[in-house]
Short mmCIF file of C-alpha atoms in Angstrom, two decimals:
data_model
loop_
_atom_site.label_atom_id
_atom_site.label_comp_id
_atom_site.label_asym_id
_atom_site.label_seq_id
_atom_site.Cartn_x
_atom_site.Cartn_y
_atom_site.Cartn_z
CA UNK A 1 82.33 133.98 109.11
CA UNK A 2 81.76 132.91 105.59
CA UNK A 3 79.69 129.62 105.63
CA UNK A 4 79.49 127.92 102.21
CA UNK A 5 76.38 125.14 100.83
CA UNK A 6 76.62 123.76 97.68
CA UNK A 7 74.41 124.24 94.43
CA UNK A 8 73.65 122.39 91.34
CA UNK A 9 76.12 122.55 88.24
CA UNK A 10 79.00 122.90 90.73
CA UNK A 11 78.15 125.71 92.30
CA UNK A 12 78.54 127.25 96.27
CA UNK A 13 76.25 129.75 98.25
CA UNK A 14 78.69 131.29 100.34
CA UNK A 15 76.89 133.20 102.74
CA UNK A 16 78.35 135.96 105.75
CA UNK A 17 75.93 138.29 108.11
CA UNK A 18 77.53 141.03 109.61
CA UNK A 19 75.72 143.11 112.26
CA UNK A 20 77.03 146.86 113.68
CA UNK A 21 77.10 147.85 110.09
CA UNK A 22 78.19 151.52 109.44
CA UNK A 23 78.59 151.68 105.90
CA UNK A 24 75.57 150.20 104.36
CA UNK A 25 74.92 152.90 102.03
CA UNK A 26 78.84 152.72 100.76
CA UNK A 27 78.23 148.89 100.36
CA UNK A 28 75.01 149.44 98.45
CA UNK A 29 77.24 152.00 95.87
CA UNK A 30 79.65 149.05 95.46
CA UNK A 31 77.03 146.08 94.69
CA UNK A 32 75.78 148.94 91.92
CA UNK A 33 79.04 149.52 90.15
CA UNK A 34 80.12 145.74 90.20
CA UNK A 35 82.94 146.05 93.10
CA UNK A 36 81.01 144.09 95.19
CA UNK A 37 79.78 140.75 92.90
CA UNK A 38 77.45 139.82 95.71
CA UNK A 39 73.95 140.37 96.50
CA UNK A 40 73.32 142.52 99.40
CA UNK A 41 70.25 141.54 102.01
CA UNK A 42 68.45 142.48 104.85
CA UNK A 43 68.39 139.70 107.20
CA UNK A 44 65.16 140.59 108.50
CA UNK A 45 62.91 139.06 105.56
CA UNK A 46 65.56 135.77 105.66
CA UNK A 47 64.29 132.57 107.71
CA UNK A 48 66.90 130.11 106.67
CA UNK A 49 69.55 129.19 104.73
CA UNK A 50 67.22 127.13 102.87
CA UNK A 51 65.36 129.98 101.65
CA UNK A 52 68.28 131.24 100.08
CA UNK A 53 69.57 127.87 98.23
CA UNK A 54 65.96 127.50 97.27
CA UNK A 55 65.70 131.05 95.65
CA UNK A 56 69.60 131.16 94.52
CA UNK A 57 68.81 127.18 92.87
CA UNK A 58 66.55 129.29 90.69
CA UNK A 59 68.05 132.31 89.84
CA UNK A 60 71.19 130.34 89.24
CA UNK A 61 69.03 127.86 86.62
CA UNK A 62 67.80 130.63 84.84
CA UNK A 63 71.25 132.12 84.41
CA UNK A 64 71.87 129.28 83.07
CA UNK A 65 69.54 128.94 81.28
CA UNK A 66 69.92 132.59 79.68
CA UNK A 67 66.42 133.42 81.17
CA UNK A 68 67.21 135.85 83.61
CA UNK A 69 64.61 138.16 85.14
CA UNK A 70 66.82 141.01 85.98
CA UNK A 71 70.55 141.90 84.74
CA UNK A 72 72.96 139.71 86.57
CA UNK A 73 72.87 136.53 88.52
CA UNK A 74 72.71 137.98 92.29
CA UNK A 75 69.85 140.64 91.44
CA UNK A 76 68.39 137.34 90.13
CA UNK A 77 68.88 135.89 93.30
CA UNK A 78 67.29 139.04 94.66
CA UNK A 79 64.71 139.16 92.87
CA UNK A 80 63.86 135.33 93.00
CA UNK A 81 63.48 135.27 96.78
CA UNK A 82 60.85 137.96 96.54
CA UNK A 83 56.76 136.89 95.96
CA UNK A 84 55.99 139.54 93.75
CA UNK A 85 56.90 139.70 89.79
CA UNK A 86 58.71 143.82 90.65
CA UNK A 87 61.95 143.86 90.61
CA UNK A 88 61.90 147.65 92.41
CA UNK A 89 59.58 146.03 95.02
CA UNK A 90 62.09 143.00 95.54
CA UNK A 91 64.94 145.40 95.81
CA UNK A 92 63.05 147.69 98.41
CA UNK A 93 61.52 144.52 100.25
CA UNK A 94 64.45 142.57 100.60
CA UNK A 95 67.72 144.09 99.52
CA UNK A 96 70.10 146.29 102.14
CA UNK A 97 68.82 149.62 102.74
CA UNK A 98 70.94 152.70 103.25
CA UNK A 99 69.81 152.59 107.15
CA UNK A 100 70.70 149.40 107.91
CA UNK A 101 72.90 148.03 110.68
CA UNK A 102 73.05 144.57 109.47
CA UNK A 103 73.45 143.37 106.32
CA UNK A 104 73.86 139.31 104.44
CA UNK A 105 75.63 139.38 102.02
CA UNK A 106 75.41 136.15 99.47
CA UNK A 107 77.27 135.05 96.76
CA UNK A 108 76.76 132.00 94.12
CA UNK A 109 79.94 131.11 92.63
CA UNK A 110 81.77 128.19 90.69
CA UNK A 111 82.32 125.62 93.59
CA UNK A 112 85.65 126.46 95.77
CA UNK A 113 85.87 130.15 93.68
CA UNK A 114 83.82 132.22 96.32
CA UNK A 115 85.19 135.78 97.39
CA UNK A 116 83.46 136.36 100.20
CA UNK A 117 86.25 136.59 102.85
CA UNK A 118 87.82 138.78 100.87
CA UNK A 119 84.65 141.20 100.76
CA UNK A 120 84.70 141.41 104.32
CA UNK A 121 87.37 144.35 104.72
CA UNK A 122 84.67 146.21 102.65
CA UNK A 123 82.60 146.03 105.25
CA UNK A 124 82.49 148.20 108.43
CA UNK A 125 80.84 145.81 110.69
CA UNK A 126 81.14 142.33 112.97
CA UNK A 127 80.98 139.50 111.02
CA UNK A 128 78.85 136.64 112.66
CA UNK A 129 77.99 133.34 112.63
CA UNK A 130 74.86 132.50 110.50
CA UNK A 131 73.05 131.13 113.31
CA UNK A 132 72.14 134.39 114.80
CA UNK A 133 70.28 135.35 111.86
CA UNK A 134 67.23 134.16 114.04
CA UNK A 135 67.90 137.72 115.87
CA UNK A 136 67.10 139.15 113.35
CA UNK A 137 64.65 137.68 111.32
CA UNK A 138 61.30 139.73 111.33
CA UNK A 139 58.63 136.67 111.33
CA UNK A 140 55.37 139.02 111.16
CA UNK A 141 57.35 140.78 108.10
CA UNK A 142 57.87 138.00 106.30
CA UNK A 143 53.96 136.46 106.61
CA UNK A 144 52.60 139.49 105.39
CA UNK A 145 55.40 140.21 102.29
CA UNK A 146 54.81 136.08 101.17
CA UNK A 147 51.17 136.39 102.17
CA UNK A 148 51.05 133.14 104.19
CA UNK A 149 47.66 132.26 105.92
CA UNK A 150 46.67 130.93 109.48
CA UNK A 151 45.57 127.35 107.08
CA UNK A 152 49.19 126.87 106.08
CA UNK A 153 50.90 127.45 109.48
CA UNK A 154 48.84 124.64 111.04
CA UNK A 155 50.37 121.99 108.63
CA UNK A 156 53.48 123.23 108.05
CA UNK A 157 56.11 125.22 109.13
CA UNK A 158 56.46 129.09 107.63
CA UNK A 159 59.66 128.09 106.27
CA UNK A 160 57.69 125.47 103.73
CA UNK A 161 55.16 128.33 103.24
CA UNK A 162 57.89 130.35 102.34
CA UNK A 163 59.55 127.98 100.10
CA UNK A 164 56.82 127.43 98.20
CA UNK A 165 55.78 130.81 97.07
CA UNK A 166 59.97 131.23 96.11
CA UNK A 167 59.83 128.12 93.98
CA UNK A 168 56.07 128.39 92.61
CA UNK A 169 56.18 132.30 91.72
CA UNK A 170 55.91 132.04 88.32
CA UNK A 171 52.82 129.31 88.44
CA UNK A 172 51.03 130.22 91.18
CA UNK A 173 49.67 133.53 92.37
CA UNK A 174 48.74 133.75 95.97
CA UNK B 1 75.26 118.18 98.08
CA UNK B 2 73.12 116.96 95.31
CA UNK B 3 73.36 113.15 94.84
CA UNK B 4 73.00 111.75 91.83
CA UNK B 5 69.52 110.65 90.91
CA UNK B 6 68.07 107.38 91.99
CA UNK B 7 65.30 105.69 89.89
CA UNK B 8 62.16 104.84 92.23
CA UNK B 9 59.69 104.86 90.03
CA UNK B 10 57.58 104.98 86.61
CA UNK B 11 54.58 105.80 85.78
CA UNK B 12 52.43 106.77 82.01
CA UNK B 13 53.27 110.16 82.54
CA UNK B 14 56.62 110.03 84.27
CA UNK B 15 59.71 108.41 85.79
CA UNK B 16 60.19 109.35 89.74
CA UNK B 17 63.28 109.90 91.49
CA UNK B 18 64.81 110.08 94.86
CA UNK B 19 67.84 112.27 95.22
CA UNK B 20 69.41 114.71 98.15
CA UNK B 21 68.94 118.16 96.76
CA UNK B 22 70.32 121.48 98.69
CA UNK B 23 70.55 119.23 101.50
CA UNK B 24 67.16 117.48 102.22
CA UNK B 25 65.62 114.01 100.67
CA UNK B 26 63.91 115.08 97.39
CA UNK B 27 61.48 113.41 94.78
CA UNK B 28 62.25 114.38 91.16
CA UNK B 29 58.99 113.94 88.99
CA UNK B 30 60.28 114.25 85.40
CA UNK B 31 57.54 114.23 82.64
CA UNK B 32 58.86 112.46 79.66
CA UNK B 33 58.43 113.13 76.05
CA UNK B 34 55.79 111.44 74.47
CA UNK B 35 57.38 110.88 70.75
CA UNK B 36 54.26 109.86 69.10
CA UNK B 37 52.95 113.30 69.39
CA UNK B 38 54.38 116.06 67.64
CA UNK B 39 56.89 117.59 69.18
CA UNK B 40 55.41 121.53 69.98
CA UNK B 41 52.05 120.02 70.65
CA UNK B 42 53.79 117.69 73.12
CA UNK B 43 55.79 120.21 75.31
CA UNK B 44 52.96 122.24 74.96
CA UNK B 45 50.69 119.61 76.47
CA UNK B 46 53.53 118.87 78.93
CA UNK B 47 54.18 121.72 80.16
CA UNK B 48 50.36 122.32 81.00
CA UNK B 49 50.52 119.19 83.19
CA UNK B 50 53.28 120.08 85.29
CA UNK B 51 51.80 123.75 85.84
CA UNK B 52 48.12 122.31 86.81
CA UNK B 53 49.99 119.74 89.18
CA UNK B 54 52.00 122.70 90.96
CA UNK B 55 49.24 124.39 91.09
CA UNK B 56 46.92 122.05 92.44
CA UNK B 57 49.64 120.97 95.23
CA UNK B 58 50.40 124.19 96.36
CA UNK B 59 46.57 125.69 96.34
CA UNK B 60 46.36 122.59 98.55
CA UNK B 61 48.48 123.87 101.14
CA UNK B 62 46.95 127.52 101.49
CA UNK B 63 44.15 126.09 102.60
CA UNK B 64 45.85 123.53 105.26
CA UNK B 65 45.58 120.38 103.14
CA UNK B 66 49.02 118.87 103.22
CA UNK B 67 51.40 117.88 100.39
CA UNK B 68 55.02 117.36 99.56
CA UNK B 69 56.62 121.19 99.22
CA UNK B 70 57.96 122.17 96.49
CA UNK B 71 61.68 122.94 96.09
CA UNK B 72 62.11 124.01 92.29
CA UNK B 73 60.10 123.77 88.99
CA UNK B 74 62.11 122.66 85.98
CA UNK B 75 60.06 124.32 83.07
CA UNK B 76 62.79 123.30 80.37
CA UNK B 77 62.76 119.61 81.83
CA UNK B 78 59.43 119.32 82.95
CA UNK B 79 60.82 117.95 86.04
CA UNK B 80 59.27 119.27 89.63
CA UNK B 81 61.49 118.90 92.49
CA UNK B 82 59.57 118.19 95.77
CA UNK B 83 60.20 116.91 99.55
CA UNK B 84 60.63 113.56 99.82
CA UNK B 85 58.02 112.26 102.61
CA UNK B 86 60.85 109.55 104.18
CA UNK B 87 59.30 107.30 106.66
CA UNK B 88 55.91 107.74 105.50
CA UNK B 89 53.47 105.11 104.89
CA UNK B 90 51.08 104.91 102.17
CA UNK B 91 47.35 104.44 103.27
CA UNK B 92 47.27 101.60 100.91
CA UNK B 93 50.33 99.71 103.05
CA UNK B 94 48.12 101.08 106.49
CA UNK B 95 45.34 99.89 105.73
CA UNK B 96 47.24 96.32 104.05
CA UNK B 97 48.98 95.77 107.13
CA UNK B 98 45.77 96.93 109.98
CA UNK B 99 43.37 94.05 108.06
CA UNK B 100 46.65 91.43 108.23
CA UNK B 101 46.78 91.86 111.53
CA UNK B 102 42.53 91.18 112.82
CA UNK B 103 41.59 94.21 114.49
CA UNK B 104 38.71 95.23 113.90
CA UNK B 105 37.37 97.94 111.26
CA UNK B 106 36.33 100.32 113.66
CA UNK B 107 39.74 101.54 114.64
CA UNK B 108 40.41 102.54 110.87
CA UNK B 109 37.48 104.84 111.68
CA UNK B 110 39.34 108.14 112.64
CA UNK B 111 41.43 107.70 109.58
CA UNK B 112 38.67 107.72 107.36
CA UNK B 113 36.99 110.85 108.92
CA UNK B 114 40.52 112.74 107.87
CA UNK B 115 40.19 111.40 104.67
CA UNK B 116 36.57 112.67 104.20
CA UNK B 117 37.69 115.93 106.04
CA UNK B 118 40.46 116.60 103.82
CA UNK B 119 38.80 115.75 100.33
CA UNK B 120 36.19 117.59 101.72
CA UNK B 121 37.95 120.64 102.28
CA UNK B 122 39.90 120.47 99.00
CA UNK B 123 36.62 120.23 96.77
CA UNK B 124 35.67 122.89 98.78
CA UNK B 125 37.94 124.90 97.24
CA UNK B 126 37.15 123.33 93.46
CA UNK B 127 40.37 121.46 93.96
CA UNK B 128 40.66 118.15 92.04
CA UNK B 129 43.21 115.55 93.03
CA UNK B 130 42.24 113.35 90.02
CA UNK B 131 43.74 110.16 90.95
CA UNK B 132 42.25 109.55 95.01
CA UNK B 133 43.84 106.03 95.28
CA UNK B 134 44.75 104.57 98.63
CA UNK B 135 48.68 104.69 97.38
CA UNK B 136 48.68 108.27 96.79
CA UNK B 137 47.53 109.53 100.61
CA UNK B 138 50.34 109.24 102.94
CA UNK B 139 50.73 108.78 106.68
CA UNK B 140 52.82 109.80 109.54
CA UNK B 141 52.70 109.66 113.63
CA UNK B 142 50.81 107.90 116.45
CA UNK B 143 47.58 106.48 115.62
CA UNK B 144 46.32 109.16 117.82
CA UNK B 145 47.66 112.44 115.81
CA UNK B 146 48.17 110.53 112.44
CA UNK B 147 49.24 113.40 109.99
CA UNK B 148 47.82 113.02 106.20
CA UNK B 149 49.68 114.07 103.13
CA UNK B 150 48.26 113.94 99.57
CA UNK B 151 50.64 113.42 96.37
CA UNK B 152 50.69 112.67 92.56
CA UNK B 153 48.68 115.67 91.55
CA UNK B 154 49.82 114.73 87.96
CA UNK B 155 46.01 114.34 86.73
CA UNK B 156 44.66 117.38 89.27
CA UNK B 157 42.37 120.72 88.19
CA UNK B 158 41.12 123.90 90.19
CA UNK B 159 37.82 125.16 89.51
CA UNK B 160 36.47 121.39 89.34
CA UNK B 161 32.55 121.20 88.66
CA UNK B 162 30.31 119.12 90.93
CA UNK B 163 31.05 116.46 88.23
CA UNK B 164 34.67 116.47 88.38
CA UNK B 165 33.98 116.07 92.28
CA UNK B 166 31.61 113.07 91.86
CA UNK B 167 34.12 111.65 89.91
CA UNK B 168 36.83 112.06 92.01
CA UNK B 169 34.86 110.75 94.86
CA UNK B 170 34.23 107.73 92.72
CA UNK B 171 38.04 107.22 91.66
CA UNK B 172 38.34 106.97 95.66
CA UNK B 173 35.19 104.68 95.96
CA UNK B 174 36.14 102.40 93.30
CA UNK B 175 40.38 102.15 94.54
CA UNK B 176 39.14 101.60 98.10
CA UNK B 177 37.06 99.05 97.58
CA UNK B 178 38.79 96.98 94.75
CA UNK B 179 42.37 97.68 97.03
CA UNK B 180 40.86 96.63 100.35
CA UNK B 181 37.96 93.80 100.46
CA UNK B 182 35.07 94.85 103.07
CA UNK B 183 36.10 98.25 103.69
CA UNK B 184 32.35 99.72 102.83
CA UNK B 185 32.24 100.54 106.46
CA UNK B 186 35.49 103.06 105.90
CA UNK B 187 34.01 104.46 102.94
CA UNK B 188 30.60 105.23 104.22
CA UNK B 189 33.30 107.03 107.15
CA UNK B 190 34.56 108.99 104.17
CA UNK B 191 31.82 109.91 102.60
CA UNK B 192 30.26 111.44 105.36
CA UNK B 193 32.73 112.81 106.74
CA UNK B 194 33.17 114.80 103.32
CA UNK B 195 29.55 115.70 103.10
CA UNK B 196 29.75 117.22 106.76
CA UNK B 197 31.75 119.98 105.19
CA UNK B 198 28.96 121.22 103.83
CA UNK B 199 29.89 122.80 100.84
CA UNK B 200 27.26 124.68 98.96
CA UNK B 201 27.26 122.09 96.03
CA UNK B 202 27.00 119.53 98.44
CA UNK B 203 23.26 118.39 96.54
CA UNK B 204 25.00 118.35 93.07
CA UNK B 205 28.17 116.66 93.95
CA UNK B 206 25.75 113.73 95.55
CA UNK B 207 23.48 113.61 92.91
CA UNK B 208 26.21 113.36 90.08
CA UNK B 209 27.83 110.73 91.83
CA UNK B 210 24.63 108.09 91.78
CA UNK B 211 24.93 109.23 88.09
CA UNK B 212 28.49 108.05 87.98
CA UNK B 213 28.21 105.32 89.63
CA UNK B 214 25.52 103.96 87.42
CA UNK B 215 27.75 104.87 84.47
CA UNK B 216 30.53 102.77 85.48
CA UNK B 217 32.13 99.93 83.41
CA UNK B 218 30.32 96.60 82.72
CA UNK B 219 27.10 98.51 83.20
CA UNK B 220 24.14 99.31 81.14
CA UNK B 221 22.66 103.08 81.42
CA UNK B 222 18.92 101.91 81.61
CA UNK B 223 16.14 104.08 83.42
#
């Protein structure tokens, strides 16, 4: 099921995970030649939904802003929940690969004008609810991609840690 | 939903405000213009200041010294979105509050040995908080697992030299003492507790501080 949070400057995150996912690679042709206007993720390097309105607040400010990173606002979004300043590594890292049996798939739209459950025939998979993303979140994954030390954990949780590197890439290298 | 901003504070360098922001309580710390400078030198100048502050606050956390997280960095704004610390208390307010009510110093003890830990671990690191007053460390839980949390990084540095440590140490000194009358006994706690982290400049960061301290206001540099 499509769950929806809201954004800045009148914008929604909707947000759907699908597991059983046969046609990743198809889905992956479609995000390419605009069919899909979505961003396509592997729900193994997501924690929370917070990660993803922290990292889609940004890319969506520097669409805004006309200071995108990479060509459109959801490899933005792609690329801004990613540590490191490659776009190719972001993709690899954290966008759907062609093996994949489970796939997010995340859209920032104009409040109320999401798509998103009308995507879902595209896809040849269960859709799910978002809270059993925790089954398949890879933990150990994500502490070594966002670097996050043994110092940080004991004061916080590794969603913070996590946060943090999203919203202080550009300042901060770690 | 984002609420609409709610004014909480000012400062010299910026207004503070308290909003909900993709869902959580959130401080807004927006550096303002300063119109008697010119205008390129000013962003430039305030743009610097936000950077060094998110820097400073977020080093702090790699190495397991708490402060607010950060949620977003507004460059074209100068505006740094953080969590909002709700139900915290201010050491200042603590410490207010503990001598109001006639217990004795002792039991402030503990809290001063965290204090001293903490700064201690920061400078450690060449972190520089810039502005250790007793309003800007924060507290949280039972007196027995009391959590701290540092904020307003707004005048902080990395790299700091073992003078920008004394001096720091002496910001803290000074606030502690002027803020709270006969609290030498929860300084000395600090101080000690910060020198028993050892740090290799732990000789220079003592001996710049008598320097300091003898530079101070209303005092003459003789001998």
């Amino acid at each position: 099921m499509v769950e929806v949070y809201h954004l800045p400057n009148d914008h929604d995150l909707s947000v759907n995970l699908f597991e059983n996912v046969s046609n990743s690679e198809e889905l992956k042709r479609m995000a390419i030649t605009g069919e899909i206007n979505a961003a396509l993720l592997t729900p193994s390097m997501v924690l929370d939904e917070f990660q993803l309105l922290i990292a889609a607040n940004k890319a969506l400010h520097n669409f805004i802003n006309q200071k995108l990173t990479t060509k459109t606002l959801h490899s933005e979004l792609l690329f801004c929940l990613s540590p490191t300043r490659s776009i190719s590594a972001a993709f690899q890292k954290f966008g759907l690969q062609n093996n994949d049996k489970e796939v997010l798939i995340v859209e920032i739209h104009p409040k109320d004008q999401g798509i998103l459950s009308e995507l879902q025939t595209k896809v040849s998979g269960k859709s799910i609810p978002l809270s059993s993303l925790k089954n398949y979140t890879d933990t150990d994954s994500i502490k070594k991609t966002y670097k996050i030390t043994d110092a940080e954990l004991k004061m916080g949780s590794l969603l913070d840690a996590v946060v943090t590197r999203i919203s202080t890439k550009d300042l901060v290298s770690f | 939903m984002q609420s609409p901003k709610v004014l909480i504070g000012q400062g010299a360098e910026a207004k503070i405000y308290a909003c909900n922001f993709l869902g959580r309580p959130t401080i807004v710390k927006e550096r303002f213009k300063k119109t008697y400078r010119h205008p390129s030198l000013d962003s430039t100048l305030t743009l610097a200041r936000t950077k060094a502050e998110v820097r400073c606050m977020t080093r702090c956390r790699t190495h397991g010294i708490r402060t607010p997280v950060v949620y977003f960095v507004d460059m074209e704004n100068h505006a740094i979105y953080m969590e909002h610390l709700v139900n915290w208390v201010t050491v200042k307010d603590f410490i207010i509050r503990f001598q109001a009510g006639d217990k004795s110093l002792l039991a402030l003890l503990p809290l001063a040995e965290r204090i001293g830990g903490a700064v201690g671990l920061m400078h450690s690191h060449g972190l520089i908080h810039g502005d250790l007053t007793t309003s800007n460390m924060l507290l949280s839980g039972a007196p027995e697992n009391l959590e701290l949390d540092f904020i307003d990084f707004g005048l902080g540095s990395i790299e700091g030299s073992p003078e920008d440590k004394a001096v720091d140490l002496y910001v803290l000194e000074k606030a502690l003492l002027s803020t709270h009358p006969s609290t030498e006994p929860v300084l000395e706690a600090i101080l000690n507790s910060y020198f028993k982290v050892r740090a290799k400049d732990s000789k220079e960061v003592t001996r710049k501080l008598d320097e300091v301290r003898m530079r101070g206001r209303k005092r003459t540099m003789v001998g």
